[in-house]
């Protein structure tokens, strides 16, 4: 059965172009120009991914993303205007998994979608049997059930946050570069040093872990190299 993708953009030419490229890749696409129609679709369809524009006539994309995250865990990609760095950060903070800056290459957009779907399916299918539970200093990550516990209390993580933490724990004691994290989590070849996606997700992970940037107990920044969790 083909994956179902929601596309929401108030510019018909962009929404229709995105939808055309996705349909050419055999995806089932639901295209809307208003948030209200998209919310109705979310209620009746079992979706696999959503592409949301920030600017919508009846509800901004951030509010739509927040509403979606109340009940859905599938990947969300935000479409942002060129140079709107705050939009990117805000979208990631509200639970978006990635962002694409307008104008964009349609083939890059398709590659991002496929990468997100691969990661999401792997996340839901469960990982290999070895190292089923990763533990470190009161932190426990169950790869099979996708549950995170901190000092025996459940910790709510987005799929992307879970994947980043899983990668760091599996490489405990070794520095993992931002580029390596990006490729491991997103499976995306379009990495740029100007891409701050990893930085934003690491910051939110630290906030949830109650971690200190100055004296981290869990995620340590190794300047010019990447991130690591001490062995």
Coordinates of C-alpha atoms in Angstrom, one line a residue, residues 65-192:
X65 CA 1.9 21.4 13.7
X66 CA 1.1 21.8 17.4
X67 CA -2.5 20.5 16.8
X68 CA -1.3 17.6 14.8
X69 CA 1.3 16.6 17.4
X70 CA -1.5 16.1 20.0
X71 CA -2.5 12.9 18.3
X72 CA -0.1 12.0 15.6
X73 CA 3.6 10.9 15.6
X74 CA 4.3 10.7 11.8
X75 CA 7.0 12.9 10.4
X76 CA 6.3 16.6 9.7
X77 CA 8.3 18.7 7.3
X78 CA 7.8 22.5 7.5
X79 CA 8.1 24.7 4.4
X80 CA 9.7 28.0 5.4
X81 CA 10.6 31.2 3.6
X82 CA 14.3 31.8 2.7
X83 CA 16.3 33.2 5.5
X84 CA 13.6 32.8 8.2
X85 CA 15.8 31.1 10.7
X86 CA 13.4 31.7 13.6
X87 CA 10.6 29.9 11.7
X88 CA 12.9 26.9 11.4
X89 CA 13.7 26.9 15.0
X90 CA 10.1 27.4 16.1
X91 CA 8.9 24.6 13.8
X92 CA 11.4 22.1 15.2
X93 CA 10.6 23.2 18.8
X94 CA 6.9 22.3 18.1
X95 CA 7.7 18.8 16.9
X96 CA 8.6 19.2 13.3
X97 CA 11.2 16.7 12.1
X98 CA 12.7 18.7 9.3
X99 CA 12.3 21.9 7.2
X100 CA 12.7 22.8 3.6
X101 CA 13.5 26.4 2.6
X102 CA 11.7 28.0 -0.3
X103 CA 12.5 28.1 -3.1
X104 CA 13.5 24.4 -3.2
X105 CA 14.4 21.8 -5.7
X106 CA 11.5 19.3 -6.1
X107 CA 13.9 16.3 -6.2
X108 CA 15.5 17.4 -3.0
X109 CA 12.0 17.6 -1.4
X110 CA 11.3 14.1 -2.6
X111 CA 14.6 12.9 -1.2
X112 CA 13.8 14.5 2.2
X113 CA 10.4 12.8 2.2
X114 CA 11.8 9.4 1.5
X115 CA 14.5 9.8 4.2
X116 CA 11.9 10.7 6.8
X117 CA 9.6 7.8 5.9
X118 CA 12.6 5.4 6.1
X119 CA 13.5 6.6 9.5
X120 CA 9.8 6.6 10.7
X121 CA 9.2 3.0 9.5
X122 CA 12.5 1.8 11.1
X123 CA 11.5 3.6 14.3
X124 CA 8.0 1.9 14.4
X125 CA 9.2 -1.5 13.3
X126 CA 11.7 -1.8 16.2
X127 CA 15.4 -2.3 16.0
X128 CA 17.5 -5.4 16.1
X129 CA 17.3 -7.6 19.2
X130 CA 20.8 -6.9 20.5
X131 CA 21.2 -3.8 22.8
X132 CA 17.4 -3.7 23.2
X133 CA 17.7 -1.4 26.2
X134 CA 20.4 1.3 26.4
X135 CA 21.2 2.7 29.8
X136 CA 23.3 5.5 31.1
X137 CA 23.3 7.3 34.5
X138 CA 19.5 7.0 35.3
X139 CA 18.6 7.2 31.6
X140 CA 17.0 4.1 29.9
X141 CA 16.1 3.8 26.3
X142 CA 14.1 0.8 25.2
X143 CA 14.6 0.3 21.5
X144 CA 11.8 -2.3 21.0
X145 CA 9.1 -0.4 22.8
X146 CA 10.5 3.1 22.0
X147 CA 10.1 4.2 25.6
X148 CA 12.4 6.5 27.4
X149 CA 12.8 6.6 31.2
X150 CA 14.7 9.1 33.2
X151 CA 15.2 8.2 36.8
X152 CA 12.3 5.7 36.5
X153 CA 9.9 8.4 35.1
X154 CA 8.6 8.3 31.5
X155 CA 10.2 11.0 29.3
X156 CA 8.2 12.0 26.2
X157 CA 10.4 12.2 23.1
X158 CA 9.6 12.9 19.5
X159 CA 10.7 10.1 17.1
X160 CA 13.6 12.4 15.9
X161 CA 14.7 13.1 19.5
X162 CA 14.6 9.3 20.3
X163 CA 16.7 8.5 17.2
X164 CA 19.3 11.1 18.1
X165 CA 19.6 9.9 21.7
X166 CA 19.7 6.3 20.5
X167 CA 22.6 7.1 18.1
X168 CA 24.5 8.9 20.8
X169 CA 24.0 6.1 23.4
X170 CA 25.0 3.4 20.9
X171 CA 28.2 5.4 20.3
X172 CA 28.8 6.1 24.0
X173 CA 32.3 7.4 24.7
X174 CA 32.8 8.4 21.0
X175 CA 32.3 11.8 19.5
X176 CA 29.5 11.8 16.8
X177 CA 29.7 14.7 14.4
X178 CA 26.6 16.7 13.5
X179 CA 27.0 15.5 9.9
X180 CA 27.1 11.8 11.1
X181 CA 24.1 12.4 13.3
X182 CA 22.3 13.9 10.4
X183 CA 23.0 11.0 8.1
X184 CA 22.2 8.4 10.7
X185 CA 18.9 10.0 11.8
X186 CA 17.6 11.5 8.6
X187 CA 19.4 9.2 6.1
X188 CA 19.7 12.4 4.0
X189 CA 22.6 13.3 1.7
X190 CA 21.8 17.0 1.7
X191 CA 23.8 18.0 4.8
X192 CA 25.2 21.6 5.0

